[in-house]
Amino acid sequence: MEKTSTDAFPFTMNSSEKQETVCIFGTGDFGRSLALKMLQCGYSIVFGSRNPQKSSLLPNGAEVLSYSEAARKSDIIIIAVHREHYGFLTELTEVLKGKTLVDISNNLKINQYPESNAEYLAQLVPGAHVVKAFNTISAWALQSGALDANRQVFVCGNDSKAKQRVMDIVRTLGLTPLDQGSLMAAKEIENYPLQLFPMWKFPFYLSAFLCVFFFFYCVIRDVIYPYVNSGKDSTFRMAISIPNRVFPIAALTLLALVYLPGVIAAILQLYRGTKYRRFPDWLDHWMLCRKQLGLVALGFASLHVLYTLVIPIRYYVRWTMKNRTITQATAKREDPFSTSTAWLSDSYVALGILGFFLFVLLGITSLPSVSNTVNWREFRFVQSKLGYLTLILCTAHTMVYGGKRFLSPSSLIWYLPSAYVIALIIPCIVLVIKFVLVLPCIDKTLTRIRQGWERNAKPTLNGERYLKQSSVHLDSEL
């Protein structure tokens, strides 16, 4: 950030008000961005640098001194340097004694060192109170204004007063501090920014498996079989035709897998007769990934729509229609209009349009900026009720696509059914089980269990029960 750009940001406090001084060791990107944000919020900033005369591009109004001089001006010192440069702090042990050191560093990879950077800092300067904070927020977020999840700042430390002072600074900056306990939590906090889509791994791997499986399945039916049977080259289908079959199949399967763990959890609760028992880890992890599964499914559905729109401009389609027209004109014949075929075709398209519309609606309401504006009942209605309606419409869309040839023996190739028939297995299972669960006799029992009733509950001395997992909600969501 250039120095000239900082003059345009007004302070949020009048200069006549008393300003607390905060010291920042390091004049890098993050140190400058944090200083600018703190200046806007009324803090007085002093930088500690090894070369005070050469420091530039700093926010207007900040003072630059040597490390020892800057440390004497504040009780709170933010260490904005990398771990490998912590060595100079040992020379300042006496100056830093009793002061609060805020470690904001991150590593290049998870578990890079035996101990966390904050714990290492506490060993170097034993007389200081080390607090871990600000490492989960980026310099860009500080400059542009943090929103949603970027507002969260994890804080941990052994000294409660020092930690509280840092959390007060976080609140003043318009961010949300989350107390993570003692400094032992610093290692986990430092690993957090290094995680690459932790909740997306399962959806990505699963969607990749589905795409690869159904792609080769369709290649066997639509490319290899025609070549073996009649020597016909149909490899061009691998560009558009086969992907346009794989994408809707993956979308429908993933959408069904969003709601399958909910019905499995409901069956487990009915079987156990209580909600106070932990679900298996695999089921709990599956339920935590439902939003990601739904968004990946929406992506595949969108690709299916785009691929479908380009069908009329494909060379193969235009060639086929032109030859058919010429053949009919030469033979002086025409195909009779079939009302039933027209109904099937229009119903197929209509169901697809409605299903995709609700699909998009589910995706929009899963965004934090939208979901935060609705209450729980509204969110549950959209994600659960409309979610099942979306699954019904998309399943019906696939069934109507099959039409009269849905279960026809002539559609089998090398005893392999059409790919869309396989894609209907999981959605139909989910819908059938859900239909059984909403029957009054079963739904009443399930509702009582979810409200705390237990079958064959045994009284205990102090009424202890297994804690219900906070992460598990039976109402499905994207």
JSON list of N, CA and C in Angstrom, two decimals, residues 186-234:
[
{"chain": "A", "resi": 186, "resn": "ALA", "atom": "N", "xyz": [-2.63, -22.34, 20.32]},
{"chain": "A", "resi": 186, "resn": "ALA", "atom": "CA", "xyz": [-2.00, -21.56, 19.26]},
{"chain": "A", "resi": 186, "resn": "ALA", "atom": "C", "xyz": [-1.62, -22.42, 18.06]},
{"chain": "A", "resi": 187, "resn": "LYS", "atom": "N", "xyz": [-1.20, -23.65, 18.30]},
{"chain": "A", "resi": 187, "resn": "LYS", "atom": "CA", "xyz": [-0.79, -24.52, 17.19]},
{"chain": "A", "resi": 187, "resn": "LYS", "atom": "C", "xyz": [-1.96, -24.79, 16.24]},
{"chain": "A", "resi": 188, "resn": "GLU", "atom": "N", "xyz": [-3.13, -25.05, 16.82]},
{"chain": "A", "resi": 188, "resn": "GLU", "atom": "CA", "xyz": [-4.31, -25.28, 16.00]},
{"chain": "A", "resi": 188, "resn": "GLU", "atom": "C", "xyz": [-4.72, -24.01, 15.26]},
{"chain": "A", "resi": 189, "resn": "ILE", "atom": "N", "xyz": [-4.61, -22.86, 15.93]},
{"chain": "A", "resi": 189, "resn": "ILE", "atom": "CA", "xyz": [-4.97, -21.60, 15.30]},
{"chain": "A", "resi": 189, "resn": "ILE", "atom": "C", "xyz": [-4.02, -21.29, 14.14]},
{"chain": "A", "resi": 190, "resn": "GLU", "atom": "N", "xyz": [-2.74, -21.61, 14.30]},
{"chain": "A", "resi": 190, "resn": "GLU", "atom": "CA", "xyz": [-1.77, -21.37, 13.23]},
{"chain": "A", "resi": 190, "resn": "GLU", "atom": "C", "xyz": [-1.97, -22.32, 12.06]},
{"chain": "A", "resi": 191, "resn": "ASN", "atom": "N", "xyz": [-2.51, -23.50, 12.32]},
{"chain": "A", "resi": 191, "resn": "ASN", "atom": "CA", "xyz": [-2.77, -24.45, 11.23]},
{"chain": "A", "resi": 191, "resn": "ASN", "atom": "C", "xyz": [-4.03, -24.10, 10.45]},
{"chain": "A", "resi": 192, "resn": "TYR", "atom": "N", "xyz": [-4.93, -23.35, 11.08]},
{"chain": "A", "resi": 192, "resn": "TYR", "atom": "CA", "xyz": [-6.23, -23.05, 10.46]},
{"chain": "A", "resi": 192, "resn": "TYR", "atom": "C", "xyz": [-6.09, -22.35, 9.10]},
{"chain": "A", "resi": 193, "resn": "PRO", "atom": "N", "xyz": [-5.28, -21.28, 8.95]},
{"chain": "A", "resi": 193, "resn": "PRO", "atom": "CA", "xyz": [-5.20, -20.62, 7.64]},
{"chain": "A", "resi": 193, "resn": "PRO", "atom": "C", "xyz": [-4.55, -21.48, 6.56]},
{"chain": "A", "resi": 194, "resn": "LEU", "atom": "N", "xyz": [-3.87, -22.55, 6.96]},
{"chain": "A", "resi": 194, "resn": "LEU", "atom": "CA", "xyz": [-3.17, -23.40, 6.00]},
{"chain": "A", "resi": 194, "resn": "LEU", "atom": "C", "xyz": [-4.04, -24.52, 5.46]},
{"chain": "A", "resi": 195, "resn": "GLN", "atom": "N", "xyz": [-5.21, -24.69, 6.02]},
{"chain": "A", "resi": 195, "resn": "GLN", "atom": "CA", "xyz": [-6.11, -25.75, 5.57]},
{"chain": "A", "resi": 195, "resn": "GLN", "atom": "C", "xyz": [-6.70, -25.38, 4.21]},
{"chain": "A", "resi": 196, "resn": "LEU", "atom": "N", "xyz": [-6.64, -26.28, 3.27]},
{"chain": "A", "resi": 196, "resn": "LEU", "atom": "CA", "xyz": [-7.15, -26.04, 1.93]},
{"chain": "A", "resi": 196, "resn": "LEU", "atom": "C", "xyz": [-8.50, -26.73, 1.76]},
{"chain": "A", "resi": 197, "resn": "PHE", "atom": "N", "xyz": [-9.57, -25.97, 1.88]},
{"chain": "A", "resi": 197, "resn": "PHE", "atom": "CA", "xyz": [-10.93, -26.47, 1.71]},
{"chain": "A", "resi": 197, "resn": "PHE", "atom": "C", "xyz": [-11.16, -27.76, 2.50]},
{"chain": "A", "resi": 198, "resn": "PRO", "atom": "N", "xyz": [-11.04, -27.73, 3.83]},
{"chain": "A", "resi": 198, "resn": "PRO", "atom": "CA", "xyz": [-11.17, -28.98, 4.60]},
{"chain": "A", "resi": 198, "resn": "PRO", "atom": "C", "xyz": [-12.54, -29.64, 4.47]},
{"chain": "A", "resi": 199, "resn": "MET", "atom": "N", "xyz": [-13.60, -28.84, 4.35]},
{"chain": "A", "resi": 199, "resn": "MET", "atom": "CA", "xyz": [-14.95, -29.41, 4.24]},
{"chain": "A", "resi": 199, "resn": "MET", "atom": "C", "xyz": [-15.33, -29.73, 2.80]},
{"chain": "A", "resi": 200, "resn": "TRP", "atom": "N", "xyz": [-14.45, -29.41, 1.87]},
{"chain": "A", "resi": 200, "resn": "TRP", "atom": "CA", "xyz": [-14.75, -29.64, 0.45]},
{"chain": "A", "resi": 200, "resn": "TRP", "atom": "C", "xyz": [-14.07, -30.89, -0.10]},
{"chain": "A", "resi": 201, "resn": "LYS", "atom": "N", "xyz": [-13.18, -31.49, 0.67]},
{"chain": "A", "resi": 201, "resn": "LYS", "atom": "CA", "xyz": [-12.44, -32.64, 0.14]},
{"chain": "A", "resi": 201, "resn": "LYS", "atom": "C", "xyz": [-13.36, -33.80, -0.20]},
{"chain": "A", "resi": 202, "resn": "PHE", "atom": "N", "xyz": [-14.23, -34.15, 0.75]},
{"chain": "A", "resi": 202, "resn": "PHE", "atom": "CA", "xyz": [-15.14, -35.27, 0.49]},
{"chain": "A", "resi": 202, "resn": "PHE", "atom": "C", "xyz": [-16.06, -34.99, -0.70]},
{"chain": "A", "resi": 203, "resn": "PRO", "atom": "N", "xyz": [-16.72, -33.81, -0.79]},
{"chain": "A", "resi": 203, "resn": "PRO", "atom": "CA", "xyz": [-17.54, -33.53, -1.98]},
{"chain": "A", "resi": 203, "resn": "PRO", "atom": "C", "xyz": [-16.74, -33.56, -3.28]},
{"chain": "A", "resi": 204, "resn": "PHE", "atom": "N", "xyz": [-15.52, -33.03, -3.27]},
{"chain": "A", "resi": 204, "resn": "PHE", "atom": "CA", "xyz": [-14.73, -33.02, -4.49]},
{"chain": "A", "resi": 204, "resn": "PHE", "atom": "C", "xyz": [-14.33, -34.43, -4.91]},
{"chain": "A", "resi": 205, "resn": "TYR", "atom": "N", "xyz": [-13.88, -35.23, -3.96]},
{"chain": "A", "resi": 205, "resn": "TYR", "atom": "CA", "xyz": [-13.48, -36.60, -4.28]},
{"chain": "A", "resi": 205, "resn": "TYR", "atom": "C", "xyz": [-14.68, -37.42, -4.77]},
{"chain": "A", "resi": 206, "resn": "LEU", "atom": "N", "xyz": [-15.81, -37.24, -4.08]},
{"chain": "A", "resi": 206, "resn": "LEU", "atom": "CA", "xyz": [-17.01, -37.99, -4.46]},
{"chain": "A", "resi": 206, "resn": "LEU", "atom": "C", "xyz": [-17.49, -37.58, -5.85]},
{"chain": "A", "resi": 207, "resn": "SER", "atom": "N", "xyz": [-17.54, -36.28, -6.11]},
{"chain": "A", "resi": 207, "resn": "SER", "atom": "CA", "xyz": [-17.99, -35.81, -7.42]},
{"chain": "A", "resi": 207, "resn": "SER", "atom": "C", "xyz": [-17.03, -36.25, -8.52]},
{"chain": "A", "resi": 208, "resn": "ALA", "atom": "N", "xyz": [-15.72, -36.25, -8.22]},
{"chain": "A", "resi": 208, "resn": "ALA", "atom": "CA", "xyz": [-14.75, -36.71, -9.21]},
{"chain": "A", "resi": 208, "resn": "ALA", "atom": "C", "xyz": [-14.95, -38.19, -9.52]},
{"chain": "A", "resi": 209, "resn": "PHE", "atom": "N", "xyz": [-15.21, -38.98, -8.49]},
{"chain": "A", "resi": 209, "resn": "PHE", "atom": "CA", "xyz": [-15.46, -40.41, -8.70]},
{"chain": "A", "resi": 209, "resn": "PHE", "atom": "C", "xyz": [-16.71, -40.63, -9.54]},
{"chain": "A", "resi": 210, "resn": "LEU", "atom": "N", "xyz": [-17.79, -39.89, -9.23]},
{"chain": "A", "resi": 210, "resn": "LEU", "atom": "CA", "xyz": [-19.03, -40.04, -9.99]},
{"chain": "A", "resi": 210, "resn": "LEU", "atom": "C", "xyz": [-18.82, -39.66, -11.45]},
{"chain": "A", "resi": 211, "resn": "CYS", "atom": "N", "xyz": [-18.11, -38.56, -11.69]},
{"chain": "A", "resi": 211, "resn": "CYS", "atom": "CA", "xyz": [-17.89, -38.12, -13.07]},
{"chain": "A", "resi": 211, "resn": "CYS", "atom": "C", "xyz": [-17.05, -39.12, -13.85]},
{"chain": "A", "resi": 212, "resn": "VAL", "atom": "N", "xyz": [-15.99, -39.60, -13.24]},
{"chain": "A", "resi": 212, "resn": "VAL", "atom": "CA", "xyz": [-15.13, -40.56, -13.94]},
{"chain": "A", "resi": 212, "resn": "VAL", "atom": "C", "xyz": [-15.88, -41.86, -14.21]},
{"chain": "A", "resi": 213, "resn": "PHE", "atom": "N", "xyz": [-16.61, -42.35, -13.21]},
{"chain": "A", "resi": 213, "resn": "PHE", "atom": "CA", "xyz": [-17.33, -43.61, -13.37]},
{"chain": "A", "resi": 213, "resn": "PHE", "atom": "C", "xyz": [-18.37, -43.52, -14.48]},
{"chain": "A", "resi": 214, "resn": "PHE", "atom": "N", "xyz": [-19.22, -42.50, -14.41]},
{"chain": "A", "resi": 214, "resn": "PHE", "atom": "CA", "xyz": [-20.30, -42.39, -15.40]},
{"chain": "A", "resi": 214, "resn": "PHE", "atom": "C", "xyz": [-19.76, -41.99, -16.77]},
{"chain": "A", "resi": 215, "resn": "PHE", "atom": "N", "xyz": [-18.63, -41.28, -16.81]},
{"chain": "A", "resi": 215, "resn": "PHE", "atom": "CA", "xyz": [-18.06, -40.94, -18.11]},
{"chain": "A", "resi": 215, "resn": "PHE", "atom": "C", "xyz": [-17.62, -42.21, -18.84]},
{"chain": "A", "resi": 216, "resn": "PHE", "atom": "N", "xyz": [-16.85, -43.06, -18.17]},
{"chain": "A", "resi": 216, "resn": "PHE", "atom": "CA", "xyz": [-16.41, -44.30, -18.81]},
{"chain": "A", "resi": 216, "resn": "PHE", "atom": "C", "xyz": [-17.58, -45.25, -19.04]},
{"chain": "A", "resi": 217, "resn": "TYR", "atom": "N", "xyz": [-18.59, -45.19, -18.17]},
{"chain": "A", "resi": 217, "resn": "TYR", "atom": "CA", "xyz": [-19.78, -46.03, -18.39]},
{"chain": "A", "resi": 217, "resn": "TYR", "atom": "C", "xyz": [-20.46, -45.62, -19.69]},
{"chain": "A", "resi": 218, "resn": "CYS", "atom": "N", "xyz": [-20.60, -44.31, -19.91]},
{"chain": "A", "resi": 218, "resn": "CYS", "atom": "CA", "xyz": [-21.24, -43.83, -21.13]},
{"chain": "A", "resi": 218, "resn": "CYS", "atom": "C", "xyz": [-20.35, -44.06, -22.36]},
{"chain": "A", "resi": 219, "resn": "VAL", "atom": "N", "xyz": [-19.03, -43.99, -22.18]},
{"chain": "A", "resi": 219, "resn": "VAL", "atom": "CA", "xyz": [-18.12, -44.26, -23.29]},
{"chain": "A", "resi": 219, "resn": "VAL", "atom": "C", "xyz": [-18.28, -45.70, -23.75]},
{"chain": "A", "resi": 220, "resn": "ILE", "atom": "N", "xyz": [-18.43, -46.61, -22.80]},
{"chain": "A", "resi": 220, "resn": "ILE", "atom": "CA", "xyz": [-18.61, -48.01, -23.17]},
{"chain": "A", "resi": 220, "resn": "ILE", "atom": "C", "xyz": [-19.89, -48.19, -23.99]},
{"chain": "A", "resi": 221, "resn": "ARG", "atom": "N", "xyz": [-20.97, -47.54, -23.56]},
{"chain": "A", "resi": 221, "resn": "ARG", "atom": "CA", "xyz": [-22.26, -47.71, -24.25]},
{"chain": "A", "resi": 221, "resn": "ARG", "atom": "C", "xyz": [-22.33, -46.95, -25.57]},
{"chain": "A", "resi": 222, "resn": "ASP", "atom": "N", "xyz": [-21.81, -45.71, -25.59]},
{"chain": "A", "resi": 222, "resn": "ASP", "atom": "CA", "xyz": [-22.04, -44.83, -26.74]},
{"chain": "A", "resi": 222, "resn": "ASP", "atom": "C", "xyz": [-20.86, -44.74, -27.71]},
{"chain": "A", "resi": 223, "resn": "VAL", "atom": "N", "xyz": [-19.67, -45.19, -27.31]},
{"chain": "A", "resi": 223, "resn": "VAL", "atom": "CA", "xyz": [-18.51, -45.09, -28.20]},
{"chain": "A", "resi": 223, "resn": "VAL", "atom": "C", "xyz": [-17.94, -46.47, -28.53]},
{"chain": "A", "resi": 224, "resn": "ILE", "atom": "N", "xyz": [-17.64, -47.23, -27.49]},
{"chain": "A", "resi": 224, "resn": "ILE", "atom": "CA", "xyz": [-17.00, -48.53, -27.73]},
{"chain": "A", "resi": 224, "resn": "ILE", "atom": "C", "xyz": [-17.96, -49.52, -28.38]},
{"chain": "A", "resi": 225, "resn": "TYR", "atom": "N", "xyz": [-19.20, -49.58, -27.86]},
{"chain": "A", "resi": 225, "resn": "TYR", "atom": "CA", "xyz": [-20.16, -50.54, -28.43]},
{"chain": "A", "resi": 225, "resn": "TYR", "atom": "C", "xyz": [-20.44, -50.29, -29.91]},
{"chain": "A", "resi": 226, "resn": "PRO", "atom": "N", "xyz": [-20.74, -49.04, -30.35]},
{"chain": "A", "resi": 226, "resn": "PRO", "atom": "CA", "xyz": [-20.96, -48.83, -31.79]},
{"chain": "A", "resi": 226, "resn": "PRO", "atom": "C", "xyz": [-19.75, -49.20, -32.65]},
{"chain": "A", "resi": 227, "resn": "TYR", "atom": "N", "xyz": [-18.55, -48.97, -32.11]},
{"chain": "A", "resi": 227, "resn": "TYR", "atom": "CA", "xyz": [-17.36, -49.31, -32.89]},
{"chain": "A", "resi": 227, "resn": "TYR", "atom": "C", "xyz": [-17.18, -50.82, -33.01]},
{"chain": "A", "resi": 228, "resn": "VAL", "atom": "N", "xyz": [-17.40, -51.53, -31.90]},
{"chain": "A", "resi": 228, "resn": "VAL", "atom": "CA", "xyz": [-17.25, -52.98, -31.93]},
{"chain": "A", "resi": 228, "resn": "VAL", "atom": "C", "xyz": [-18.37, -53.63, -32.73]},
{"chain": "A", "resi": 229, "resn": "ASN", "atom": "N", "xyz": [-19.57, -53.12, -32.61]},
{"chain": "A", "resi": 229, "resn": "ASN", "atom": "CA", "xyz": [-20.74, -53.75, -33.25]},
{"chain": "A", "resi": 229, "resn": "ASN", "atom": "C", "xyz": [-20.82, -53.46, -34.74]},
{"chain": "A", "resi": 230, "resn": "SER", "atom": "N", "xyz": [-20.52, -52.20, -35.14]},
{"chain": "A", "resi": 230, "resn": "SER", "atom": "CA", "xyz": [-20.68, -51.85, -36.56]},
{"chain": "A", "resi": 230, "resn": "SER", "atom": "C", "xyz": [-19.52, -51.04, -37.12]},
{"chain": "A", "resi": 231, "resn": "GLY", "atom": "N", "xyz": [-18.45, -50.86, -36.34]},
{"chain": "A", "resi": 231, "resn": "GLY", "atom": "CA", "xyz": [-17.31, -50.10, -36.83]},
{"chain": "A", "resi": 231, "resn": "GLY", "atom": "C", "xyz": [-17.56, -48.61, -36.94]},
{"chain": "A", "resi": 232, "resn": "LYS", "atom": "N", "xyz": [-18.55, -48.10, -36.28]},
{"chain": "A", "resi": 232, "resn": "LYS", "atom": "CA", "xyz": [-18.92, -46.68, -36.36]},
{"chain": "A", "resi": 232, "resn": "LYS", "atom": "C", "xyz": [-18.08, -45.85, -35.39]},
{"chain": "A", "resi": 233, "resn": "ASP", "atom": "N", "xyz": [-17.52, -44.75, -35.90]},
{"chain": "A", "resi": 233, "resn": "ASP", "atom": "CA", "xyz": [-16.70, -43.87, -35.06]},
{"chain": "A", "resi": 233, "resn": "ASP", "atom": "C", "xyz": [-17.60, -42.82, -34.39]},
{"chain": "A", "resi": 234, "resn": "SER", "atom": "N", "xyz": [-17.77, -42.93, -33.08]},
{"chain": "A", "resi": 234, "resn": "SER", "atom": "CA", "xyz": [-18.60, -41.99, -32.33]},
{"chain": "A", "resi": 234, "resn": "SER", "atom": "C", "xyz": [-17.80, -41.27, -31.25]}
]
